[in-house]
């Protein structure tokens, strides 16, 4: 991966219009110097989402999500940092410069770009063949018969491969080599179409770049017996790292804070058509680590839908375990045997509503399939032993005890993480720190006056210390600091924290430090005690002047 030059990153940040980027996700209204609207990250009726267009920051008072322009693009588009910069550069027509890399790396990057362009053209070509040719007629009829409307098929860029050498010849006239066609997985070694005569589903990364295809058998005389064939694993395509449909589902997954994971490509289409925009497919029954990483950028809640046969398979269970271990809240929707989500779109919402939590599902499954009560007991003990302690585990243990007719001994279990500390949980002293940082965060002159004179010892909260260090230029901002800055900025605005408040808070923090030192002295060093009491009196006088 070539690194984007910092100057290019700055150029992109400067060129991008924060309001425009956010407006693509939610309607904003101008209020004073800021913009407000309904939060694109959680469902709400009254707007609590606030955007600072000048400093390009956002913050939601409802769900407490906040950050800068880059964070916003990363979260809503499901991208990493470099991808977010590239995404913005695309939109604002900035030519990115990359750090000097070796000629080999550079050549690799150029080759990858060419292959991606080739895949993009192939997807368009297959799409035209499906929608604009006579040969596509029976396939269009087949899709209609499956209940899939043209709109959703076009959204997901379905296509038809004509077979033979049509695609290869066309690509060659555009300057692509045989080697590139093979590398992209579009033709076989003999130069023939890899997916001859099949219905093709482009498989794209979260940015919508086509990396491969899945192809469904349509004809009895298709020489390949498999119902579905995917692109061969190669330079672009890696089956285990893609989540089918995530490019289409990203926004809905982020907004619903949930991903519904099904098995089949057409299940995804059917559910999208039925209004479940957060449906994606797992490309096989087991979720992989790279897939979970992609999903995690958007949500922590997964609803896994399997037909009853697949649901109990070892690979499926491993995928669930992986997801639970990665911190996802996992719910299982087991469909009756032989029923696909595509056949059951009606009432699918209710099925989701009735989805069973992973722990309950797993324990029930272990009990049902254990050959003896003794083995069931041992399996259940082991599953529950690994689960975090909490009400869910207790409920499930009670259920298992009832089913097995024996009381279960639960180990202490793993500790549940404490989660993020929200502002509301801060003690009074830390609130002072936070409010001072908020009042000054985006005003350099106030930082100079009221933050720079303070030191680390003025701040108890570790995050506040890092914010101080960042504001006075001693440290770089990381993601957590950026998110906190966005929150501070929005808080300052909504609570009208101005210079006067900053001065008062500054004095209060000074006062706290002096009082602490006095307490530590316990009157032992008389000279220092007198000196500090003098300082304290001055601070208190100053506090009276600011009307506190
Ligand atoms: Zn929100």
Coordinates of C-alpha atoms and ligand atoms in Angstrom, one line a residue:
X1 CA 0.0 0.0 0.0
X2 CA 1.4 3.3 -1.0
X3 CA 1.1 6.0 1.7
X4 CA -0.7 9.2 0.8
X5 CA 1.5 12.3 1.4
X6 CA 0.4 14.4 4.4
X7 CA 0.3 17.4 2.1
X8 CA -2.3 15.6 0.0
X9 CA -4.3 14.7 3.1
X10 CA -4.4 18.3 4.1
X11 CA -5.4 19.4 0.6
X12 CA -8.3 17.0 0.6
X13 CA -9.4 18.1 4.1
X14 CA -9.3 21.7 3.0
X15 CA -11.1 21.1 -0.3
X16 CA -14.0 19.0 1.0
X17 CA -17.2 20.7 2.0
X18 CA -18.2 19.2 5.4
X19 CA -21.9 20.3 5.0
X20 CA -22.1 18.8 1.6
X21 CA -20.6 15.5 2.7
X22 CA -23.0 15.2 5.6
X23 CA -26.0 16.4 3.5
X24 CA -25.6 13.3 1.4
X25 CA -26.6 11.3 4.5
X26 CA -29.0 13.6 6.3
X27 CA -30.8 16.8 5.8
X28 CA -29.2 19.7 7.6
X29 CA -30.5 23.2 8.5
X30 CA -28.4 26.2 9.2
X31 CA -28.6 27.4 12.8
X32 CA -26.2 30.4 13.4
X33 CA -22.7 29.4 12.4
X34 CA -23.6 25.7 12.6
X35 CA -25.7 23.1 10.9
X36 CA -28.1 20.8 12.5
X37 CA -30.1 17.8 11.5
X38 CA -31.2 14.3 12.4
X39 CA -28.4 12.0 13.2
X40 CA -27.4 9.6 10.4
X41 CA -26.0 7.2 13.0
X42 CA -29.1 6.5 15.1
X43 CA -32.9 6.8 14.6
X44 CA -34.3 10.0 16.0
X45 CA -37.2 12.4 15.5
X46 CA -35.8 15.6 16.8
X47 CA -32.4 16.8 15.4
X48 CA -29.5 16.4 17.8
X49 CA -26.8 16.1 15.2
X50 CA -24.6 19.2 15.0
X51 CA -22.0 20.1 12.4
X52 CA -19.3 22.8 12.6
X53 CA -18.6 23.6 8.9
X54 CA -15.5 25.7 9.6
X55 CA -13.6 23.2 11.7
X56 CA -15.3 20.3 9.9
X57 CA -16.5 18.5 13.0
X58 CA -19.7 16.7 13.9
X59 CA -21.3 15.6 17.1
X60 CA -24.5 13.9 18.0
X61 CA -26.0 14.8 21.5
X62 CA -28.2 11.7 21.2
X63 CA -25.8 8.8 20.6
X64 CA -22.6 10.8 21.3
X65 CA -20.9 9.9 18.1
X66 CA -18.5 12.6 17.0
X67 CA -15.4 13.3 15.0
X68 CA -14.0 15.1 12.0
X69 CA -14.7 15.0 8.3
X70 CA -12.5 11.9 7.9
X71 CA -14.2 10.1 10.8
X72 CA -17.6 10.9 9.2
X73 CA -16.6 9.4 5.8
X74 CA -15.0 6.4 7.5
X75 CA -18.0 5.6 9.6
X76 CA -20.7 6.3 7.0
X77 CA -18.9 4.7 4.1
X78 CA -17.2 1.9 6.0
X79 CA -13.7 2.8 4.9
X80 CA -10.3 3.0 6.5
X81 CA -8.3 6.2 6.7
X82 CA -6.5 6.0 3.4
X83 CA -9.7 4.8 1.6
X84 CA -11.6 7.8 3.1
X85 CA -9.0 10.2 1.8
X86 CA -9.2 8.6 -1.6
X87 CA -13.0 8.7 -1.6
X88 CA -12.9 12.4 -0.8
X89 CA -10.2 13.1 -3.3
X90 CA -12.4 11.4 -5.9
X91 CA -15.3 13.7 -5.1
X92 CA -13.3 16.9 -4.8
X93 CA -11.1 16.2 -7.8
X94 CA -7.8 16.3 -5.8
X95 CA -4.9 14.6 -7.4
X96 CA -3.4 12.6 -4.6
X97 CA 0.4 12.3 -4.2
X98 CA 1.9 9.2 -2.7
X99 CA 5.1 8.8 -0.7
X100 CA 7.9 7.8 -3.0
X101 CA 7.7 4.1 -3.3
X102 CA 9.9 1.5 -5.0
X103 CA 9.4 1.1 -8.8
X104 CA 8.1 -2.4 -8.0
X105 CA 5.4 -1.1 -5.6
X106 CA 4.5 1.5 -8.1
X107 CA 4.2 -1.0 -10.9
X108 CA 2.0 -3.2 -8.6
X109 CA -0.3 -0.3 -7.9
X110 CA -0.7 0.5 -11.5
X111 CA -1.4 -3.1 -12.4
X112 CA -4.0 -3.3 -9.7
X113 CA -5.6 -0.1 -11.0
X114 CA -5.8 -1.5 -14.5
X115 CA -7.3 -4.8 -13.3
X116 CA -9.9 -2.9 -11.3
X117 CA -10.8 -0.8 -14.4
X118 CA -11.0 -4.0 -16.4
X119 CA -13.4 -5.6 -13.9
X120 CA -15.6 -2.4 -13.9
X121 CA -15.9 -2.6 -17.7
X122 CA -16.6 -6.3 -17.6
X123 CA -19.5 -5.7 -15.1
X124 CA -20.9 -3.0 -17.4
X125 CA -20.5 -5.3 -20.4
X126 CA -22.4 -8.2 -18.6
X127 CA -25.1 -5.8 -17.5
X128 CA -25.7 -4.6 -21.1
X129 CA -25.8 -8.2 -22.3
X130 CA -28.5 -9.0 -19.8
X131 CA -30.7 -6.0 -20.3
X132 CA -30.1 -5.0 -23.9
X133 CA -29.9 -8.1 -25.9
X134 CA -32.3 -10.7 -27.1
X135 CA -30.2 -13.4 -25.5
X136 CA -31.0 -11.7 -22.2
X137 CA -34.7 -12.2 -22.6
X138 CA -35.1 -15.6 -21.0
X139 CA -32.9 -14.5 -18.1
X140 CA -34.9 -11.4 -17.5
X141 CA -38.0 -13.6 -17.4
X142 CA -36.3 -15.9 -15.0
X143 CA -35.5 -13.0 -12.6
X144 CA -39.0 -11.7 -12.9
X145 CA -40.3 -15.1 -12.1
X146 CA -38.1 -15.2 -9.0
X147 CA -39.9 -12.0 -8.0
X148 CA -36.8 -9.8 -8.5
X149 CA -37.6 -6.4 -10.0
X150 CA -35.4 -4.8 -12.6
X151 CA -34.6 -2.0 -10.3
X152 CA -33.0 -4.1 -7.6
X153 CA -31.2 -6.2 -10.2
X154 CA -29.7 -3.1 -11.7
X155 CA -28.8 -1.7 -8.3
X156 CA -26.7 -4.9 -7.7
X157 CA -25.5 -4.8 -11.3
X158 CA -26.6 -8.3 -12.3
X159 CA -25.4 -9.3 -15.7
X160 CA -25.2 -12.1 -18.2
X161 CA -22.1 -13.6 -19.6
X162 CA -22.4 -14.4 -23.4
X163 CA -19.7 -17.0 -23.3
X164 CA -17.1 -17.7 -26.0
X165 CA -14.6 -15.0 -26.6
X166 CA -16.8 -11.9 -27.0
X167 CA -15.6 -10.3 -23.7
X168 CA -12.0 -11.1 -24.3
X169 CA -12.0 -9.7 -27.8
X170 CA -13.6 -6.5 -26.6
X171 CA -11.2 -6.1 -23.8
X172 CA -8.2 -6.6 -26.2
X173 CA -9.4 -3.8 -28.4
X174 CA -9.3 -1.6 -25.3
X175 CA -5.7 -2.6 -24.8
X176 CA -5.9 -5.3 -22.2
X177 CA -3.6 -8.2 -22.5
X178 CA -4.5 -11.9 -22.3
X179 CA -2.4 -12.0 -19.1
X180 CA -4.5 -9.3 -17.5
X181 CA -7.7 -11.1 -18.5
X182 CA -6.5 -14.3 -16.8
X183 CA -5.2 -12.4 -13.8
X184 CA -8.7 -10.8 -13.4
X185 CA -10.3 -14.2 -13.6
X186 CA -12.4 -13.2 -16.6
X187 CA -11.2 -15.9 -19.0
X188 CA -9.7 -19.3 -18.6
X189 CA -6.2 -20.3 -19.8
X190 CA -7.7 -21.1 -23.3
X191 CA -9.0 -17.6 -23.5
X192 CA -12.7 -18.5 -23.2
X193 CA -15.2 -16.7 -21.0
X194 CA -14.9 -18.0 -17.4
X195 CA -18.6 -17.7 -16.7
X196 CA -20.0 -18.8 -20.0
X197 CA -23.7 -18.5 -20.2
X198 CA -24.2 -17.7 -16.5
X199 CA -26.1 -15.1 -14.6
X200 CA -23.3 -13.0 -13.0
X201 CA -23.3 -11.1 -9.7
X202 CA -20.5 -8.6 -9.3
X203 CA -18.7 -9.0 -6.0
X204 CA -17.5 -5.6 -4.9
X205 CA -15.5 -4.2 -2.0
X206 CA -17.2 -1.8 0.4
X207 CA -16.4 1.1 -2.0
X208 CA -18.2 -0.6 -4.8
X209 CA -15.1 -1.6 -6.7
X210 CA -15.7 -4.9 -8.5
X211 CA -13.2 -7.5 -7.4
X212 CA -14.8 -10.6 -8.8
X213 CA -18.0 -12.3 -9.9
X214 CA -20.3 -15.0 -8.6
X215 CA -22.1 -16.8 -11.4
X216 CA -25.2 -18.9 -11.3
X217 CA -25.9 -21.8 -13.6
X218 CA -28.9 -21.2 -15.9
X219 CA -28.8 -24.0 -18.5
X220 CA -28.9 -27.8 -18.2
X221 CA -26.1 -28.1 -20.7
X222 CA -23.7 -25.9 -18.7
X223 CA -20.6 -28.1 -18.6
X224 CA -19.9 -27.0 -15.0
X225 CA -22.3 -28.8 -12.6
X226 CA -21.9 -26.4 -9.7
X227 CA -25.0 -24.1 -9.2
X228 CA -22.7 -21.2 -8.3
X229 CA -19.1 -20.5 -9.5
X230 CA -17.0 -17.7 -8.2
X231 CA -14.1 -15.9 -9.8
X232 CA -10.9 -17.8 -9.1
X233 CA -8.8 -16.5 -6.2
X234 CA -6.3 -14.2 -7.7
X235 CA -4.7 -10.8 -7.5
X236 CA -8.0 -9.0 -6.8
X237 CA -10.5 -11.6 -5.6
X238 CA -10.3 -13.2 -2.2
X239 CA -13.5 -14.9 -1.3
X240 CA -12.9 -14.9 2.5
X241 CA -12.6 -11.2 2.8
X242 CA -15.7 -9.9 0.9
X243 CA -19.1 -9.4 2.3
X244 CA -21.6 -9.6 -0.6
X245 CA -23.7 -6.5 -0.9
X246 CA -21.9 -4.4 1.7
X247 CA -21.2 -1.6 -0.8
X248 CA -25.0 -1.3 -1.3
X249 CA -25.9 -1.9 2.4
X250 CA -23.3 0.3 4.1
X251 CA -25.5 3.3 4.8
X252 CA -28.4 1.2 6.0
X253 CA -26.1 -1.0 8.2
X254 CA -24.7 2.1 9.9
X255 CA -28.1 3.7 10.3
X256 CA -29.9 0.6 11.6
X257 CA -26.8 -0.3 13.6
X258 CA -27.4 -3.8 12.4
X259 CA -26.3 -6.2 9.6
X260 CA -28.6 -9.0 8.5
X261 CA -26.4 -11.7 7.2
X262 CA -27.9 -14.3 4.8
X263 CA -26.3 -16.9 2.6
X264 CA -27.4 -16.3 -0.9
X265 CA -26.9 -13.5 -3.4
X266 CA -30.5 -13.5 -4.4
X267 CA -31.6 -13.5 -0.7
X268 CA -29.8 -10.2 -0.4
X269 CA -31.6 -8.8 -3.4
X270 CA -35.0 -10.0 -2.2
X271 CA -34.5 -8.5 1.2
X272 CA -33.3 -5.2 -0.2
X273 CA -36.3 -5.1 -2.4
X274 CA -38.5 -5.7 0.6
X275 CA -37.0 -2.7 2.3
X276 CA -34.3 -4.5 4.4
X277 CA -31.4 -2.4 3.1
X278 CA -29.0 -3.8 5.7
X279 CA -29.0 -7.3 4.3
X280 CA -25.6 -8.7 3.1
X281 CA -24.3 -12.2 2.4
X282 CA -21.5 -14.1 4.0
X283 CA -20.0 -15.8 0.9
X284 CA -20.2 -19.2 2.5
X285 CA -21.7 -20.3 5.8
X286 CA -18.9 -19.2 8.1
X287 CA -18.0 -15.6 8.8
X288 CA -14.3 -14.9 8.5
X289 CA -12.1 -12.5 10.5
X290 CA -11.6 -10.1 7.5
X291 CA -15.4 -10.0 6.9
X292 CA -16.0 -9.3 10.6
X293 CA -13.4 -6.5 10.4
X294 CA -15.3 -4.9 7.5
X295 CA -18.6 -5.2 9.3
X296 CA -17.2 -3.9 12.6
X297 CA -16.6 -0.5 11.0
X298 CA -20.3 -0.1 10.7
X299 CA -22.1 -2.0 13.5
X300 CA -21.6 -4.3 16.4
X301 CA -24.9 -6.1 15.9
X302 CA -25.3 -9.1 13.6
X303 CA -28.4 -11.0 12.7
X304 CA -27.4 -14.3 11.2
X305 CA -30.0 -16.1 9.1
X306 CA -29.4 -19.6 8.1
X307 CA -31.6 -22.4 7.0
X308 CA -32.0 -25.0 9.7
X309 CA -29.5 -27.4 8.1
X310 CA -26.7 -24.9 7.8
X311 CA -27.4 -23.4 11.2
X312 CA -25.9 -26.3 13.2
X313 CA -22.9 -27.0 11.1
X314 CA -19.5 -26.7 12.7
X315 CA -18.3 -24.1 10.2
X316 CA -21.4 -21.9 10.9
X317 CA -20.9 -22.2 14.6
X318 CA -17.2 -21.3 14.3
X319 CA -18.2 -18.2 12.4
X320 CA -20.6 -17.2 15.2
X321 CA -18.0 -17.9 17.9
X322 CA -15.6 -15.7 16.0
X323 CA -18.1 -12.9 15.8
X324 CA -18.9 -13.2 19.5
X325 CA -15.3 -13.2 20.4
X326 CA -14.8 -10.1 18.2
X327 CA -17.3 -8.3 20.4
X328 CA -20.4 -8.5 18.2
X329 CA -23.8 -9.0 19.7
X330 CA -25.0 -12.0 17.6
X331 CA -28.6 -13.0 17.1
X332 CA -29.7 -16.1 15.1
X333 CA -32.6 -16.4 12.8
X334 CA -33.1 -20.1 12.0
X335 CA -35.4 -20.6 9.1
X336 CA -37.4 -23.8 8.6
X337 CA -35.4 -26.4 6.6
X338 CA -35.4 -25.7 2.9
X339 CA -36.7 -22.2 3.2
X340 CA -34.5 -19.3 2.0
X341 CA -34.9 -15.7 3.1
X342 CA -35.8 -15.0 -0.5
X343 CA -38.9 -17.3 -0.1
X344 CA -39.8 -15.7 3.2
X345 CA -39.5 -12.0 2.8
X346 CA -43.0 -11.5 4.0
X347 CA -42.9 -11.5 7.8
X348 CA -39.1 -11.4 7.7
X349 CA -39.2 -8.4 10.0
X350 CA -41.1 -10.5 12.6
X351 CA -38.5 -13.2 12.3
X352 CA -35.8 -10.7 13.0
X353 CA -37.7 -9.4 16.0
X354 CA -38.0 -12.9 17.4
X355 CA -34.3 -13.7 16.7
X356 CA -32.6 -15.7 19.5
X357 CA -29.5 -14.4 21.2
X358 CA -26.3 -16.4 20.4
X359 CA -25.9 -17.8 23.9
X360 CA -29.5 -19.1 24.2
X361 CA -29.4 -20.5 20.7
X362 CA -26.1 -22.3 21.3
X363 CA -27.2 -23.8 24.6
X364 CA -30.5 -25.0 23.1
X365 CA -28.6 -26.5 20.2
X366 CA -26.1 -28.3 22.4
X367 CA -29.0 -29.7 24.5
X368 CA -31.0 -30.8 21.5
X369 CA -28.1 -32.6 19.7
X370 CA -26.2 -34.1 22.6
X371 CA -26.5 -37.9 22.5
X372 CA -26.9 -38.0 26.3
X373 CA -27.9 -35.8 29.1
X374 CA -24.4 -36.1 30.6
X375 CA -22.8 -34.8 27.4
X376 CA -25.4 -32.0 27.1
X377 CA -24.6 -31.0 30.6
X378 CA -20.9 -30.9 29.9
X379 CA -21.3 -29.0 26.7
X380 CA -23.6 -26.4 28.3
X381 CA -21.2 -25.9 31.2
X382 CA -18.4 -25.3 28.8
X383 CA -20.4 -22.8 26.6
X384 CA -21.7 -20.9 29.6
X385 CA -18.3 -20.9 31.3
X386 CA -16.9 -18.9 28.4
X387 CA -19.7 -16.4 28.3
X388 CA -19.5 -13.1 30.0
X389 CA -21.3 -12.9 33.3
X390 CA -24.5 -11.0 33.3
X391 CA -28.3 -11.3 33.2
X392 CA -28.3 -13.0 29.8
X393 CA -26.0 -15.8 31.0
X394 CA -28.1 -16.2 34.1
X395 CA -31.3 -16.5 32.1
X396 CA -29.8 -19.0 29.8
X397 CA -28.4 -21.0 32.7
X398 CA -31.8 -21.1 34.3
X399 CA -33.3 -22.3 31.1
X400 CA -30.6 -25.0 30.7
X401 CA -31.1 -26.1 34.4
X402 CA -34.8 -26.6 33.7
X403 CA -34.3 -28.5 30.5
X404 CA -31.6 -30.8 32.0
X405 CA -33.2 -31.1 35.4
X406 CA -29.9 -30.4 37.2
X407 CA -28.6 -27.1 38.6
X408 CA -25.6 -25.7 36.7
X409 CA -22.5 -24.5 38.5
X410 CA -21.4 -21.3 36.8
X411 CA -17.8 -20.1 37.0
X412 CA -17.3 -16.4 37.5
X413 CA -17.2 -16.0 33.7
X414 CA -15.3 -13.4 31.8
X415 CA -15.6 -9.9 32.9
X416 CA -17.8 -7.7 30.8
X417 CA -16.1 -4.7 29.3
X418 CA -17.0 -1.4 30.9
X419 CA -17.6 0.3 27.7
X420 CA -16.8 3.9 27.0
X421 CA -17.1 6.5 29.7
X422 CA -19.6 9.0 28.7
X423 CA -19.5 12.6 29.8
X424 CA -22.5 12.0 32.1
X425 CA -20.4 9.7 34.2
X426 CA -17.6 12.1 34.9
X427 CA -17.3 13.5 38.4
X428 CA -17.6 17.2 39.1
X429 CA -13.9 17.8 38.9
X430 CA -13.6 16.1 35.6
X431 CA -16.6 18.1 34.3
X432 CA -14.6 21.3 35.1
X433 CA -11.8 20.0 33.0
X434 CA -14.0 19.0 30.2
X435 CA -15.9 22.3 30.1
X436 CA -12.7 24.3 30.0
X437 CA -11.4 22.2 27.1
X438 CA -14.8 22.6 25.4
X439 CA -14.7 26.4 25.8
X440 CA -11.3 26.7 24.2
X441 CA -11.0 23.8 21.8
X442 CA -11.6 25.6 18.5
X443 CA -10.4 29.0 19.6
X444 CA -6.7 29.3 19.5
X445 CA -6.5 32.5 21.4
X446 CA -8.4 30.9 24.3
X447 CA -6.1 27.9 24.2
X448 CA -3.1 30.3 24.6
X449 CA -4.7 32.1 27.5
X450 CA -6.3 29.3 29.5
X451 CA -4.9 25.9 28.4
X452 CA -1.2 26.6 27.8
X453 CA -0.6 27.9 31.3
X454 CA -2.0 24.7 32.8
X455 CA 0.0 21.5 33.1
X456 CA -0.8 17.8 33.2
X457 CA -1.4 18.0 36.9
X458 CA -4.4 20.2 36.3
X459 CA -6.2 17.3 34.5
X460 CA -7.2 14.1 36.3
X461 CA -8.8 12.4 33.3
X462 CA -6.3 10.7 31.0
X463 CA -8.2 11.6 27.9
X464 CA -8.3 15.3 29.0
X465 CA -4.5 15.2 29.4
X466 CA -4.2 14.0 25.8
X467 CA -6.6 16.7 24.7
X468 CA -4.5 19.3 26.5
X469 CA -1.3 18.0 24.9
X470 CA -2.9 18.1 21.5
X471 CA -4.3 21.6 21.9
X472 CA -1.0 23.1 22.9
X473 CA 0.8 21.3 20.1
X474 CA 2.7 18.7 22.2
X475 CA 1.0 15.7 20.6
X476 CA -0.8 14.5 17.5
X477 CA -4.5 13.8 17.6
X478 CA -5.6 10.2 17.3
X479 CA -9.1 9.0 16.6
X480 CA -10.2 9.2 20.2
X481 CA -8.9 12.7 20.6
X482 CA -10.6 13.8 17.3
X483 CA -14.0 12.3 18.5
X484 CA -13.6 14.1 21.8
X485 CA -12.8 17.4 20.1
X486 CA -15.9 17.2 18.1
X487 CA -17.9 16.6 21.2
X488 CA -16.2 19.5 23.0
X489 CA -16.9 21.8 20.1
X490 CA -20.6 20.9 19.9
X491 CA -20.9 21.2 23.7
X492 CA -19.3 24.7 23.7
X493 CA -21.8 25.8 21.2
X494 CA -24.9 24.4 22.8
X495 CA -23.9 25.5 26.3
X496 CA -22.7 28.9 25.1
X497 CA -19.3 28.5 26.7
X498 CA -17.5 31.7 26.0
X499 CA -14.4 33.5 27.2
X500 CA -15.9 34.4 30.6
X501 CA -16.7 30.8 31.4
X502 CA -13.3 29.7 30.2
X503 CA -11.7 32.1 32.6
X504 CA -13.8 30.9 35.5
X505 CA -13.1 27.2 34.8
X506 CA -9.4 28.0 34.4
X507 CA -9.4 29.6 37.8
X508 CA -11.3 26.7 39.3
X509 CA -8.7 24.2 38.0
X510 CA -5.9 26.4 39.4
X511 CA -7.7 26.6 42.7
X512 CA -8.1 22.8 42.8
X513 CA -4.3 22.3 42.3
X514 CA -3.4 24.8 45.0
X515 CA -5.9 23.2 47.4
X516 CA -4.5 19.8 46.8
X517 CA -0.9 20.9 47.4
X518 CA -2.0 22.6 50.6
X519 CA -3.7 19.4 51.8
X520 CA -0.6 17.5 51.1
X521 CA 1.6 19.9 53.1
X522 CA -0.6 19.5 56.1
X523 CA 0.9 22.7 57.5
X524 CA 4.4 21.2 57.6
X525 CA 6.3 23.6 55.4
X526 CA 5.1 26.9 56.8
X527 CA 6.7 29.2 54.3
X528 CA 5.2 27.3 51.3
X529 CA 1.8 27.1 53.1
X530 CA 1.7 30.8 53.5
X531 CA 2.7 31.4 49.9
X532 CA 0.1 29.0 48.6
X533 CA -2.6 30.6 50.8
X534 CA -1.6 33.9 49.2
X535 CA -2.1 32.4 45.7
X536 CA -5.4 30.9 46.8
X537 CA -6.7 34.3 48.0
X538 CA -5.8 35.8 44.6
X539 CA -7.5 33.1 42.7
X540 CA -10.6 33.5 44.9
X541 CA -10.6 37.3 44.3
X542 CA -10.3 36.7 40.6
X543 CA -13.2 34.3 40.8
X544 CA -15.4 36.9 42.5
X545 CA -14.6 39.3 39.7
X546 CA -15.8 36.9 37.0
X547 CA -19.0 36.7 39.1
X548 CA -18.6 33.1 40.1
Ligands
LIG1 ZN1 -26.8 10.0 17.0

